[in-house]
CSV table of C-alpha atoms in Angstrom, one decimal:
chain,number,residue,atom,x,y,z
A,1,UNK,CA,130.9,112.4,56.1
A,2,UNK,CA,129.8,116.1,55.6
A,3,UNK,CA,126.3,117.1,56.2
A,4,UNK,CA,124.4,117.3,53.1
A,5,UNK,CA,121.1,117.1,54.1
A,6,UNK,CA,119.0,120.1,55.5
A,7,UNK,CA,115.8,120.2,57.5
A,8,UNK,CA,113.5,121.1,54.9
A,9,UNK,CA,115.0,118.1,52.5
A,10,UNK,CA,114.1,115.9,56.0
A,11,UNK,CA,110.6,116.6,56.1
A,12,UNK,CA,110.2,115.8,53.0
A,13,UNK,CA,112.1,112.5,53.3
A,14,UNK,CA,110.1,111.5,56.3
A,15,UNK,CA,106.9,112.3,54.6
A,16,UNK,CA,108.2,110.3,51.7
A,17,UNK,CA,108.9,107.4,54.0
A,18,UNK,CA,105.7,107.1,55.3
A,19,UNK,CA,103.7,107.1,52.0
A,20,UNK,CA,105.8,104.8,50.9
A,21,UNK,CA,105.1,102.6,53.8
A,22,UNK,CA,101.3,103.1,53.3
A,23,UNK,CA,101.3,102.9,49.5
A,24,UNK,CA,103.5,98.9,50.3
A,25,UNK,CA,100.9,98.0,52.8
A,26,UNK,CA,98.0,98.7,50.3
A,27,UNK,CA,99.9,96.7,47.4
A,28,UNK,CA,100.6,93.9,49.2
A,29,UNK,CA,97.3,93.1,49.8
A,30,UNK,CA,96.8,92.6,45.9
A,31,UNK,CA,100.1,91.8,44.6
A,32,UNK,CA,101.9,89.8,47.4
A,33,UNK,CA,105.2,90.3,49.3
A,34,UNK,CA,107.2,91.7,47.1
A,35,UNK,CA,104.4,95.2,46.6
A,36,UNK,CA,105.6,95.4,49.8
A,37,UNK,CA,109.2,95.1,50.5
A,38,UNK,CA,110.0,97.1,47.5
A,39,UNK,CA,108.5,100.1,49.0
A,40,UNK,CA,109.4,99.4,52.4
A,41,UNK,CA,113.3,99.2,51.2
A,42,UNK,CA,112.8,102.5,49.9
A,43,UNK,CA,111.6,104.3,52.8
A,44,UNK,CA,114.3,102.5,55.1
A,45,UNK,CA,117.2,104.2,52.7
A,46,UNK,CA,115.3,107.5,52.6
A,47,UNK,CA,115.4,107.2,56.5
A,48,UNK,CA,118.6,106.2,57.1
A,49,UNK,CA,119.9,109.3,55.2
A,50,UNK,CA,117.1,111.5,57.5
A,51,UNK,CA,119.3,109.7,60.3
A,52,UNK,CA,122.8,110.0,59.6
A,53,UNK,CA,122.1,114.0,58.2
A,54,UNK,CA,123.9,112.6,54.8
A,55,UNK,CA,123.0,110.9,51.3
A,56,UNK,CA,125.0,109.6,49.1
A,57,UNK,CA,123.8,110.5,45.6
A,58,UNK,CA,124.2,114.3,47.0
A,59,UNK,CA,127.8,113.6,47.8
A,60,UNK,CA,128.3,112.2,44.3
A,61,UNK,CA,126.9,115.2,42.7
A,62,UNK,CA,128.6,117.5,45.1
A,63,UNK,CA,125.5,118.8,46.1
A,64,UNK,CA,124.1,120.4,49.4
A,65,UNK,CA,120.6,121.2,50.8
A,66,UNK,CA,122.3,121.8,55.0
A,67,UNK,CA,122.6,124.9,55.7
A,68,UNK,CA,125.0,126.1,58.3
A,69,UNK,CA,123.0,127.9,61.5
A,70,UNK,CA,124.6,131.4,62.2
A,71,UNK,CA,124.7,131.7,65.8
């Protein structure tokens, strides 16, 4: 797996995440479980690909937000 995802594309991932999380744990209060997990599942996936520096959908697209340091 190449790197496809840069640091800028990470914050915004992260940030992502943890709305996501918040905007779950406000539904579920109203609408049950499933307000929740839905949101939840979607800010594990958007972490996971935070984590492992690659996402899938870019690779399918051949598309690339990393950009290599120059040291």
């Amino acid at each position: 797996m190449t790197r496809n995802v840069g640091l800028m594309d990470k914050r915004i991932r992260i940030v992502l995440s943890i709305i996501l999380v918040i905007v779950g744990i406000v539904l579920s209060q109203s609408s049950g479980i499933v307000a929740l997990i839905v949101p939840v599942v979607i800010a594990a996936i958007l972490m996971a690909t935070v984590l492992m520096n690659w996402c899938p959908i870019y690779s399918l697209i051949k598309f690339s937000t990393f950009k290599e340091s120059k040291n």
